[in-house]
mmCIF file of C-alpha atoms in Angstrom:
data_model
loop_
_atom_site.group_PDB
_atom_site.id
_atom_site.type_symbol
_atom_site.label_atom_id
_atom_site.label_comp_id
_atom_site.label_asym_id
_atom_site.label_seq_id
_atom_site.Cartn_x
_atom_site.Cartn_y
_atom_site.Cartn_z
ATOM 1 C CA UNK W 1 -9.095 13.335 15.082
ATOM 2 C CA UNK W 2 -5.693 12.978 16.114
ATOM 3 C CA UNK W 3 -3.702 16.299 16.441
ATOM 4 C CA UNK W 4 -1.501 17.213 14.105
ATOM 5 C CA UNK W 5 -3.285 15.201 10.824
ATOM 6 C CA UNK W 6 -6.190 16.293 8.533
ATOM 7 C CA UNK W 7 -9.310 14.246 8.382
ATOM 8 C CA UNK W 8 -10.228 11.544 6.225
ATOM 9 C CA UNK W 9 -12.599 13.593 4.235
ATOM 10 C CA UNK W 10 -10.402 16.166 3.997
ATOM 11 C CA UNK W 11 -7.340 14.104 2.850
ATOM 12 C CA UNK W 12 -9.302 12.178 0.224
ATOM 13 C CA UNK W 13 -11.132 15.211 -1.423
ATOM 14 C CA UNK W 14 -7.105 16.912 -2.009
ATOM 15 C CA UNK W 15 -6.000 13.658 -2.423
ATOM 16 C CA UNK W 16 -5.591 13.351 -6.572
ATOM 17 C CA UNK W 17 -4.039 16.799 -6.646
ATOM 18 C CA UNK W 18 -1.940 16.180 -3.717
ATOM 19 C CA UNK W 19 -0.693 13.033 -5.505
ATOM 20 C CA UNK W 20 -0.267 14.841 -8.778
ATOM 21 C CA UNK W 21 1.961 17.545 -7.168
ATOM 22 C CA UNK W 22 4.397 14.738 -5.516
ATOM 23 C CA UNK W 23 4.869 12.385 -8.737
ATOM 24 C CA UNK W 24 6.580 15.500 -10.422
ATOM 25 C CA UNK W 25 8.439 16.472 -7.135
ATOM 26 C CA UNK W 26 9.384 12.827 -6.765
ATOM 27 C CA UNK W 27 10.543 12.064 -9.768
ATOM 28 C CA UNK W 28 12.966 15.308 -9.809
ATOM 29 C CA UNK W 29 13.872 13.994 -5.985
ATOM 30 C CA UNK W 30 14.788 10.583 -7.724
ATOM 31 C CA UNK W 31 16.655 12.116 -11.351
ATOM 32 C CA UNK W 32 18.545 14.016 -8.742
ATOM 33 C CA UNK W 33 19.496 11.592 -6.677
ATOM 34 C CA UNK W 34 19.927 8.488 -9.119
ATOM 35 C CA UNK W 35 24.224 7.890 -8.566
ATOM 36 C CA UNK W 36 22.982 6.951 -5.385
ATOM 37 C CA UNK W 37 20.709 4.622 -6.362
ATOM 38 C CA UNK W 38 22.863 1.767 -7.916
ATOM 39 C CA UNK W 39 24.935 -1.284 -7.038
ATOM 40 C CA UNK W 40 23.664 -4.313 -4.949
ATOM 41 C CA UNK W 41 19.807 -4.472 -4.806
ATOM 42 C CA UNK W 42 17.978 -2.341 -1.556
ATOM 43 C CA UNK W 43 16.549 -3.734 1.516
ATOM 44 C CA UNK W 44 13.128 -1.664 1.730
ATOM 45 C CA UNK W 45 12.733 -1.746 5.937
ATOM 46 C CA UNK W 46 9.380 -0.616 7.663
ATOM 47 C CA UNK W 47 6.683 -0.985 9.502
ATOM 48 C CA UNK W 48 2.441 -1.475 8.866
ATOM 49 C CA UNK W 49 1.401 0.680 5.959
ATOM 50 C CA UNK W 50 4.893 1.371 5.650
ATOM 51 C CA UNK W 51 5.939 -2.117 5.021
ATOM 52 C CA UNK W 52 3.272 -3.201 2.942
ATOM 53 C CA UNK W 53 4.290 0.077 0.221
ATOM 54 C CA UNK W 54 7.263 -1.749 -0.259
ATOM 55 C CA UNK W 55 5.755 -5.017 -1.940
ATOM 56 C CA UNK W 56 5.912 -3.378 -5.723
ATOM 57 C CA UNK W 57 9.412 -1.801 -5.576
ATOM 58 C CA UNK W 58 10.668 -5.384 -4.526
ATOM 59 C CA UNK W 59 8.661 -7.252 -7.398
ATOM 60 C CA UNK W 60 10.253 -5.041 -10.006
ATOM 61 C CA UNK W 61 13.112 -4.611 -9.205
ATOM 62 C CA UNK W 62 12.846 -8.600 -8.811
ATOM 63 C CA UNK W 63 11.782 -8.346 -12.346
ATOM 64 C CA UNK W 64 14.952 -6.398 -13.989
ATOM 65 C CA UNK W 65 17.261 -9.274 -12.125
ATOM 66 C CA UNK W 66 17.777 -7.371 -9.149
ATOM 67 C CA UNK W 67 18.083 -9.120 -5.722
ATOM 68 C CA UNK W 68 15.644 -6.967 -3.647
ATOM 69 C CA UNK W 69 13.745 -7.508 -0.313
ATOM 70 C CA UNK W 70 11.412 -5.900 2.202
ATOM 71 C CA UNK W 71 11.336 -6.263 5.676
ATOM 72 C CA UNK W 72 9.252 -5.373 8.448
ATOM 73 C CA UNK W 73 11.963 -3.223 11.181
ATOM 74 C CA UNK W 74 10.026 -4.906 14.540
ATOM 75 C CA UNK W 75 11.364 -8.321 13.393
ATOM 76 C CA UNK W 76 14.983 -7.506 12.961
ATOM 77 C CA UNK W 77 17.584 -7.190 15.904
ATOM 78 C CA UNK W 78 20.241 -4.891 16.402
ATOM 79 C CA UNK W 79 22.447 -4.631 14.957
ATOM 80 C CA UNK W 80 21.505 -5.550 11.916
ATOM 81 C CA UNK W 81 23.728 -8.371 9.743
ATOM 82 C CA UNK W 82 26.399 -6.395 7.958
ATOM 83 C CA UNK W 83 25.619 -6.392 4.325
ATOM 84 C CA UNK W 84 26.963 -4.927 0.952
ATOM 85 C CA UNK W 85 22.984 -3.827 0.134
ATOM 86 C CA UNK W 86 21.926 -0.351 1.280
ATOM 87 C CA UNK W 87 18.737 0.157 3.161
ATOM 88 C CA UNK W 88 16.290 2.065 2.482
ATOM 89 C CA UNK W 89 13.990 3.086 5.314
ATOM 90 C CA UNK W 90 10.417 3.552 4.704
ATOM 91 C CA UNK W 91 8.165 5.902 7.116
ATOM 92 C CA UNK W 92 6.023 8.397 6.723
ATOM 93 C CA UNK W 93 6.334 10.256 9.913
ATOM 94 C CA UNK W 94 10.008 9.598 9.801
ATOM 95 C CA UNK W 95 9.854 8.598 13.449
ATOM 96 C CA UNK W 96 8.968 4.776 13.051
ATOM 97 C CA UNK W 97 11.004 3.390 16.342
ATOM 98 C CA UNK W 98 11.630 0.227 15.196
ATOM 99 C CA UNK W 99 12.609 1.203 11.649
ATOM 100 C CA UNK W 100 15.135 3.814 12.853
ATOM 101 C CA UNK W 101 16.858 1.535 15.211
ATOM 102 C CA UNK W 102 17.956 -0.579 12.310
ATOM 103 C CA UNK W 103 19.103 2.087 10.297
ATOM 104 C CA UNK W 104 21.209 3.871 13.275
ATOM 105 C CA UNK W 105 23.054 0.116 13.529
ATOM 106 C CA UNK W 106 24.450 0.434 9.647
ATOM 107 C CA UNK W 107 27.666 2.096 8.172
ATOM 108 C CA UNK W 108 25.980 5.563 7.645
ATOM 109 C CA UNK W 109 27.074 5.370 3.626
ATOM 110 C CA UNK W 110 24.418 2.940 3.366
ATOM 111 C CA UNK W 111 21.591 4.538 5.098
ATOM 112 C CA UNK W 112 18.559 5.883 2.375
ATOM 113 C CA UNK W 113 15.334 6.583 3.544
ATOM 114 C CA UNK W 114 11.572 7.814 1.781
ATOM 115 C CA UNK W 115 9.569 10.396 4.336
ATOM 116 C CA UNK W 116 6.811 12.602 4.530
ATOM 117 C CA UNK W 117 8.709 14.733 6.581
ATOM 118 C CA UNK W 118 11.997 16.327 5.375
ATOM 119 C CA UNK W 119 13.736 17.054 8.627
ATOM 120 C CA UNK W 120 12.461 13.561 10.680
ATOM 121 C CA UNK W 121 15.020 11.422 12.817
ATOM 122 C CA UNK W 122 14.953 9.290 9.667
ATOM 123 C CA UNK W 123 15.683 11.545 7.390
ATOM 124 C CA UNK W 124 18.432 13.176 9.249
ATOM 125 C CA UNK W 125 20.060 9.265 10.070
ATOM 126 C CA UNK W 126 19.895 8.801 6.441
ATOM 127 C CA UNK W 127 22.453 9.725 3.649
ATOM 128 C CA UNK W 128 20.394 9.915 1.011
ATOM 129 C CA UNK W 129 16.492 11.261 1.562
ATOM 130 C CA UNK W 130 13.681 11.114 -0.947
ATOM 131 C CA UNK W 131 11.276 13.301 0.382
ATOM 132 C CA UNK W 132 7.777 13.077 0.059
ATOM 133 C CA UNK W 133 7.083 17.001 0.969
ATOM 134 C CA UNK W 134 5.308 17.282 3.943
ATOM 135 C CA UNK W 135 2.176 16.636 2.605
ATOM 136 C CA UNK W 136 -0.980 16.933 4.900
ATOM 137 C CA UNK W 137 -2.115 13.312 5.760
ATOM 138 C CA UNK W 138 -4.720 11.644 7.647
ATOM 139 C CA UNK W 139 -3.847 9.424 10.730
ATOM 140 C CA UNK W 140 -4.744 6.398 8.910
ATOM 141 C CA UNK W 141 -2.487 7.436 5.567
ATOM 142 C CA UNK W 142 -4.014 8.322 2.318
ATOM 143 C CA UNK W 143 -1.709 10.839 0.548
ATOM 144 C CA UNK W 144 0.818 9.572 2.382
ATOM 145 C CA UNK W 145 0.462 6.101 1.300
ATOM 146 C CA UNK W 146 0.244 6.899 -2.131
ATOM 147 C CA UNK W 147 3.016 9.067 -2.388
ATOM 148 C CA UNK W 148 5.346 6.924 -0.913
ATOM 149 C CA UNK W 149 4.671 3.921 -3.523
ATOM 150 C CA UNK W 150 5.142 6.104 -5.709
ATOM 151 C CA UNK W 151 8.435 7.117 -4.665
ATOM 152 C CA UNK W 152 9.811 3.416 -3.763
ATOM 153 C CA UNK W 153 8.375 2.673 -7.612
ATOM 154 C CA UNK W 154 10.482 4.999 -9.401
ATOM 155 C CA UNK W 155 13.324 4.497 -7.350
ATOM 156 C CA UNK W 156 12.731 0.852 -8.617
ATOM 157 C CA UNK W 157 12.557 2.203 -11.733
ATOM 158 C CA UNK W 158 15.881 3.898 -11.731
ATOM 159 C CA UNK W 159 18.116 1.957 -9.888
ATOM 160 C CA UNK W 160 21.455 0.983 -11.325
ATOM 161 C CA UNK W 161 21.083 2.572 -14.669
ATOM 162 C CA UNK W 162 17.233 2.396 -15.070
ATOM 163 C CA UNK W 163 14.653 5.615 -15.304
ATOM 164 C CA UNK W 164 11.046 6.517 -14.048
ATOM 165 C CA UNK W 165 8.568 5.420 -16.381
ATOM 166 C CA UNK W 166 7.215 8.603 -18.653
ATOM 167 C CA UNK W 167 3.820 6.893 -17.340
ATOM 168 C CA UNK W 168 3.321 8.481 -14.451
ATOM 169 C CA UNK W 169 2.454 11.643 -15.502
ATOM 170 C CA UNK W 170 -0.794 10.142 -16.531
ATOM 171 C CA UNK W 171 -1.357 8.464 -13.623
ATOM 172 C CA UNK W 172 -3.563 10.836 -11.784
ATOM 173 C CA UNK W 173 -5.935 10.779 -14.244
ATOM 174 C CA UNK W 174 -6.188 7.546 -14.047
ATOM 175 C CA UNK W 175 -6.572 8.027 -10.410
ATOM 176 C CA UNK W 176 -9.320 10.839 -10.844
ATOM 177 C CA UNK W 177 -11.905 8.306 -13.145
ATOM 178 C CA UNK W 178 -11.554 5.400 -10.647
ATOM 179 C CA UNK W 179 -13.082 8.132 -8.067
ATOM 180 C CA UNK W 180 -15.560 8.629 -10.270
ATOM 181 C CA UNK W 181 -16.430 4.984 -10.816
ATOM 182 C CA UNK W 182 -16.071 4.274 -7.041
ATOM 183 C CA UNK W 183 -18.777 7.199 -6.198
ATOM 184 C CA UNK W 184 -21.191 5.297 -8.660
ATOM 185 C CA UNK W 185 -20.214 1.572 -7.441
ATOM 186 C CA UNK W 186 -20.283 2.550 -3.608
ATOM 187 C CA UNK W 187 -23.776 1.515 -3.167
ATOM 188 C CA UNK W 188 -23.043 -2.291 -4.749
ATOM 189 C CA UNK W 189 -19.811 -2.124 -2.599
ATOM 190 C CA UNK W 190 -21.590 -1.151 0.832
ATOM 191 C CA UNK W 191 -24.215 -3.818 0.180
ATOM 192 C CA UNK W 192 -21.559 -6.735 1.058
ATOM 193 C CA UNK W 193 -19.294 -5.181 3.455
ATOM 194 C CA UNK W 194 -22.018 -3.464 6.128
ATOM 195 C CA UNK W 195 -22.812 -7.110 7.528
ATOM 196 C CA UNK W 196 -19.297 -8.626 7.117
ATOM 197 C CA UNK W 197 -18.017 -10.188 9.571
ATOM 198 C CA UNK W 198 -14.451 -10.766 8.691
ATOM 199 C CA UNK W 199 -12.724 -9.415 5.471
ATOM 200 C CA UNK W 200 -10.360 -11.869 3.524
ATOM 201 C CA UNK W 201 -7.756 -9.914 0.819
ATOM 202 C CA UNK W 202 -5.756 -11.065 -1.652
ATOM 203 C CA UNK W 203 -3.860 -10.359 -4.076
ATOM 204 C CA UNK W 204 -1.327 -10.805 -7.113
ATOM 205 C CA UNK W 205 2.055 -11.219 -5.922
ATOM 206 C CA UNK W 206 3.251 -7.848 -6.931
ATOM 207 C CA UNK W 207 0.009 -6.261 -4.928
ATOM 208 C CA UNK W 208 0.765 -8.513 -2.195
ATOM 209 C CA UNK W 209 0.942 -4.999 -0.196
ATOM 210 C CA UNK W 210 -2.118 -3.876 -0.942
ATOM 211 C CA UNK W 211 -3.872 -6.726 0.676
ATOM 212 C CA UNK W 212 -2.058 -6.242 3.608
ATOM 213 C CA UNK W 213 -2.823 -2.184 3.675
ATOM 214 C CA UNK W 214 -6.582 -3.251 2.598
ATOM 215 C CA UNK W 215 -6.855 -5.265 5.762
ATOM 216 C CA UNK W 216 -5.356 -3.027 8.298
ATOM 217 C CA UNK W 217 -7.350 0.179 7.008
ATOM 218 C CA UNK W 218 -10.400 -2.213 7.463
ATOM 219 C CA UNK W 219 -9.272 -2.793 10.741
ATOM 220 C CA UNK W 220 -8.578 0.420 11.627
ATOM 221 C CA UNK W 221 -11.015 2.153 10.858
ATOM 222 C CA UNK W 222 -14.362 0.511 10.050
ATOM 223 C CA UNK W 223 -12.626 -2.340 13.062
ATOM 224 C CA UNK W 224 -13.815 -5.005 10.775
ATOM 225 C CA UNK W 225 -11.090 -8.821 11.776
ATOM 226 C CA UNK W 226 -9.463 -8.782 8.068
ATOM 227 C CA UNK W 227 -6.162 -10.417 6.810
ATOM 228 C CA UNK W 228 -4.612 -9.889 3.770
ATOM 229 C CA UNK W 229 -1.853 -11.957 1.661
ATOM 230 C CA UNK W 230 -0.894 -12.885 -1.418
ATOM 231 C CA UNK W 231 -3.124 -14.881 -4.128
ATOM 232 C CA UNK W 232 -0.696 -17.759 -4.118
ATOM 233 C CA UNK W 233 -0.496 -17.755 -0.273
ATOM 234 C CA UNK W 234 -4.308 -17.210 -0.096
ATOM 235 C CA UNK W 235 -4.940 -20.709 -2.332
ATOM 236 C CA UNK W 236 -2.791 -22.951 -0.112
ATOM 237 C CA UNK W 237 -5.164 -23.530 2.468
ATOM 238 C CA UNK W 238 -6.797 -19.799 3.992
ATOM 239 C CA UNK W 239 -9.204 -19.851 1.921
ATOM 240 C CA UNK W 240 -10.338 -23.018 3.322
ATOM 241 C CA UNK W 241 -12.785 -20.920 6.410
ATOM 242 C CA UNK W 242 -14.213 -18.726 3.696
ATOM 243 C CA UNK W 243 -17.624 -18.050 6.017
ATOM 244 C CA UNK W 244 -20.110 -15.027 6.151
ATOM 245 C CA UNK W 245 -17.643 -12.461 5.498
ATOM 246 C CA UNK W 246 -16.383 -10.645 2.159
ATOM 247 C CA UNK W 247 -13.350 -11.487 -0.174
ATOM 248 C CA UNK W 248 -11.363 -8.517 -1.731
ATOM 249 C CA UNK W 249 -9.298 -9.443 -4.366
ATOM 250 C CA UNK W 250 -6.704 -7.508 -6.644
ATOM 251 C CA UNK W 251 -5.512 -8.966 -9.851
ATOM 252 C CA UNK W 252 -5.845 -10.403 -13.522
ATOM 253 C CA UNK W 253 -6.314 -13.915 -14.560
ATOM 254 C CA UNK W 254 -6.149 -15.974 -11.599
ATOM 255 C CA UNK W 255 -7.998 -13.659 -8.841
ATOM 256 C CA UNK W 256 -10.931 -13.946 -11.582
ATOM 257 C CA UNK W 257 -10.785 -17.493 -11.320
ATOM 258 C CA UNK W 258 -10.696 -17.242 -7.665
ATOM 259 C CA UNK W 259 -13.454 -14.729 -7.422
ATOM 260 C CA UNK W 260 -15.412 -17.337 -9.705
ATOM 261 C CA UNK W 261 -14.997 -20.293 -7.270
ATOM 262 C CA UNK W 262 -16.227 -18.190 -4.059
ATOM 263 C CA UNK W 263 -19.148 -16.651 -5.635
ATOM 264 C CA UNK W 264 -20.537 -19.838 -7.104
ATOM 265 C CA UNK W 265 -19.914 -21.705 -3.505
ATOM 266 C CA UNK W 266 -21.873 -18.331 -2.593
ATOM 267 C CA UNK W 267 -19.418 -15.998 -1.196
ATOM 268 C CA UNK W 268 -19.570 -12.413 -1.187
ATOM 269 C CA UNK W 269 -16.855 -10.938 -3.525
ATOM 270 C CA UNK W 270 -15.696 -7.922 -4.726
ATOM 271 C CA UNK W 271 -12.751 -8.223 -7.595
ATOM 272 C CA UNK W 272 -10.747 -5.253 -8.800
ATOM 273 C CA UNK W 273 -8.559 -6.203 -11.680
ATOM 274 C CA UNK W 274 -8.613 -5.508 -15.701
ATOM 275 C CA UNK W 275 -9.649 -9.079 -16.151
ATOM 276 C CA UNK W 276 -13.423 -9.241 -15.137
ATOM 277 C CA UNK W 277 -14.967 -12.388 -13.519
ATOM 278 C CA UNK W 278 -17.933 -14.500 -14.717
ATOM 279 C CA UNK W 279 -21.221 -12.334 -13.570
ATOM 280 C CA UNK W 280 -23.506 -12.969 -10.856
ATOM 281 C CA UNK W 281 -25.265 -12.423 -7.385
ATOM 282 C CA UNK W 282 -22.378 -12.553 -5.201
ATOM 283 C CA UNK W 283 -19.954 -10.566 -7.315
ATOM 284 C CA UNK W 284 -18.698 -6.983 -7.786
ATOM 285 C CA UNK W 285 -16.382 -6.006 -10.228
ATOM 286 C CA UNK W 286 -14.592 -3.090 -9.870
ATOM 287 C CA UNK W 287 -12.092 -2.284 -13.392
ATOM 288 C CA UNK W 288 -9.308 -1.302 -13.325
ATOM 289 C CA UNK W 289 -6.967 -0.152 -16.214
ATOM 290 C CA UNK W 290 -4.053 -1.899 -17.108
ATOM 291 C CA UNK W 291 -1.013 0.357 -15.440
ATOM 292 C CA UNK W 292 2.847 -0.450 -14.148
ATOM 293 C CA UNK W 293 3.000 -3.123 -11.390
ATOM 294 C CA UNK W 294 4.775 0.291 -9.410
ATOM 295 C CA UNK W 295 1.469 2.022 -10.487
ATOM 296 C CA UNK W 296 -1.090 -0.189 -9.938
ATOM 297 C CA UNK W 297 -1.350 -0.564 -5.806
ATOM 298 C CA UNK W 298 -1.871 3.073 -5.969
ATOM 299 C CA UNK W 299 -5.016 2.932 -7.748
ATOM 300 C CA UNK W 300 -5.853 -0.422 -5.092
ATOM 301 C CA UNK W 301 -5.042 1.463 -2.674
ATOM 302 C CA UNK W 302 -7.445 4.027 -3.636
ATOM 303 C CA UNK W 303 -10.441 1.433 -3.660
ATOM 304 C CA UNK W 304 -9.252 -0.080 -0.199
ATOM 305 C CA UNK W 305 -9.373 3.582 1.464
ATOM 306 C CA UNK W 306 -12.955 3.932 0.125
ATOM 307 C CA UNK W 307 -14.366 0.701 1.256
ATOM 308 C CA UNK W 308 -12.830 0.740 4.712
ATOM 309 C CA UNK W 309 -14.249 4.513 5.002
ATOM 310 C CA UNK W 310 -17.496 4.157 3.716
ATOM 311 C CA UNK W 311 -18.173 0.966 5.704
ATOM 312 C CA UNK W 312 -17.590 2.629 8.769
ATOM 313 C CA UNK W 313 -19.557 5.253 8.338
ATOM 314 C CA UNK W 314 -22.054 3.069 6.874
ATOM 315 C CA UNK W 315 -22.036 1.111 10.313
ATOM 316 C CA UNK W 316 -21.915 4.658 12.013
ATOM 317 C CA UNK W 317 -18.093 4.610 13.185
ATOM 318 C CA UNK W 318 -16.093 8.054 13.157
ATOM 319 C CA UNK W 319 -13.207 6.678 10.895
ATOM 320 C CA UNK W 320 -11.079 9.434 12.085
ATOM 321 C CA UNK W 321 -11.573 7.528 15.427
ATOM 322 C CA UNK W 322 -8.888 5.221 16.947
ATOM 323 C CA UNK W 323 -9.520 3.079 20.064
ATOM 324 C CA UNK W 324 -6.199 2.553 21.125
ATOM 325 C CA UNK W 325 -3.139 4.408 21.032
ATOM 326 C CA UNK W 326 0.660 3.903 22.279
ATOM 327 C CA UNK W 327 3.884 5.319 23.416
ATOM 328 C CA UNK W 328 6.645 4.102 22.038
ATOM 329 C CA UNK W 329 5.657 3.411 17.929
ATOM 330 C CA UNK W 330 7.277 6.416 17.258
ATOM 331 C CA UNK W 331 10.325 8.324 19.081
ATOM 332 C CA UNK W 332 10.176 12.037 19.969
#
């Protein structure tokens, strides 16, 4: 276990509580801070888990007619283009290298960032800081994670005149009986993934992100080759080497119809969604209620943490394990 984090037992069995505790601290964070958050649309900017958070915020904020975009911070140069729309730096350490560069090349007035920790080199570059509250995390993020969408979802929520949805309040519970279900559905689940070879993710456009988290806590941890997109992206020709691994799919209508077509050509698939696919062999459906598109990837990512955990276990990795680690991710 990497110094300095909790395991991911630990961080999973606090995790509902821990959650519960930041949605009210966020959204007083957010109420506080809302004359900040107006005027031309944000640019989310991270990195990895970071980056894929972002994905909801974007879509609805998309969705009320505001331009919006995320952006991963190792793509950009430096400076970055002048530009009338703040930025709003995502990471959870608040020491993402890549992501702080950009922000130290903008007019300072336009610098916002969402941490874990308070007092980070982000935080400080920033002028206006949600903070997440130093809440204990594991090295591959849990609490983090699903703190910080939803901070970026009620920022969404309250930019330029807007307001957090009452609805999170009742999130957590929410959160607490998809454990429950997950404990009974883990056997099912563990069935398909302990032989995969690859994992394939996908997702509705708004949960684009938690594809792309699904696949790199697969990789990280249970070190299972996985990819993750969009559904739309997904149907335009990836899904063409579907083989003998598993397909993870988030979504309503169409992600049942695409779970439909890869079971019957005999594809192991497991479907989370409120819309439930046609039965059979090759299928596990996983229900989800029908929340907020800021809310939902929460409860995804819930279901991605336990499948990537459980499978490694299940193939006897320690998932607190990493094989590689680096230098210059994150600055002192």
């Amino acid at each position: 276990m990497v110094k300095g984090y909790i395991s991911l037992a630990e961080a999973r069995a606090s995790q509902a509580s821990a959650l519960e505790r930041a949605i009210a601290e966020i959204g007083e964070e957010v109420t506080t801070a809302s004359e900040a958050f107006k005027g031309p649309g944000p640019i989310f900017m991270g990195i990895g888990a970071s980056f894929a958070a972002c994905s909801a915020a974007v879509w609805a904020l998309r969705s009320r007619g505001i331009h919006s975009w995320r952006l991963n911070g190792g793509e950009y140069p430096v400076p970055f283009p002048a530009s009338s729309h703040p930025v709003i730096a995502v990471s959870q350490s608040g020491k993402s290298t890549e992501t702080l560069a950009v922000l130290d090349s903008i007019d300072r007035s336009l610098r916002m960032s969402v941490v874990n920790a308070k007092g980070s080199p982000v935080a400080t570059a920033s002028s206006t800081n949600i903070s997440l509250g130093a809440i204990p995390d594991s090295y591959a993020s849990t609490i983090g994670y699903t703190a910080t969408i939803a901070a970026l979802g009620m920022i969404a929520e309250a930019w330029d005149g807007g307001a957090a949805d009452p609805s999170w309040a009742d999130l957590p519970a929410a959160f607490r009986q998809l454990e429950s279900e997950l404990s009974q559905q883990i056997g099912a689940i563990l069935s398909r993934m302990e032989s995969a070879a690859y994992v394939d993710c996908a997702a509705i456009a708004s949960s684009a992100g938690s594809a792309e988290v699904g696949s790199l806590l697969l990789r990280e941890i249970a070190r299972i080759p996985s990819t993750g997109m969009s559904t739309r992206q997904y149907l335009h020709g990836a899904m063409e080497s579907a083989g003998k691994g598993v397909h993870i799919l988030f979504g309503d209508e169409r992600e049942a119809v695409l779970a439909t077509t890869l079971t019957k050509a005999g594809h192991h698939t497991i479907l989370a969604g409120p819309v439930q696919a046609e039965a059979n062999e090759w299928l596990t459906y996983i229900a989800l209620p029908r929340v907020s598109v800021t809310q939902r990837p929460i409860l995804e990512a819930l279901i991605m943490q336990t499948i990537a955990v459980e499978t490694a276990v299940a193939r006897g990795l320690d998932p607190d394990a990493f094989v590689f680690h680096h230098n210059d991710t994150k600055v002192a």
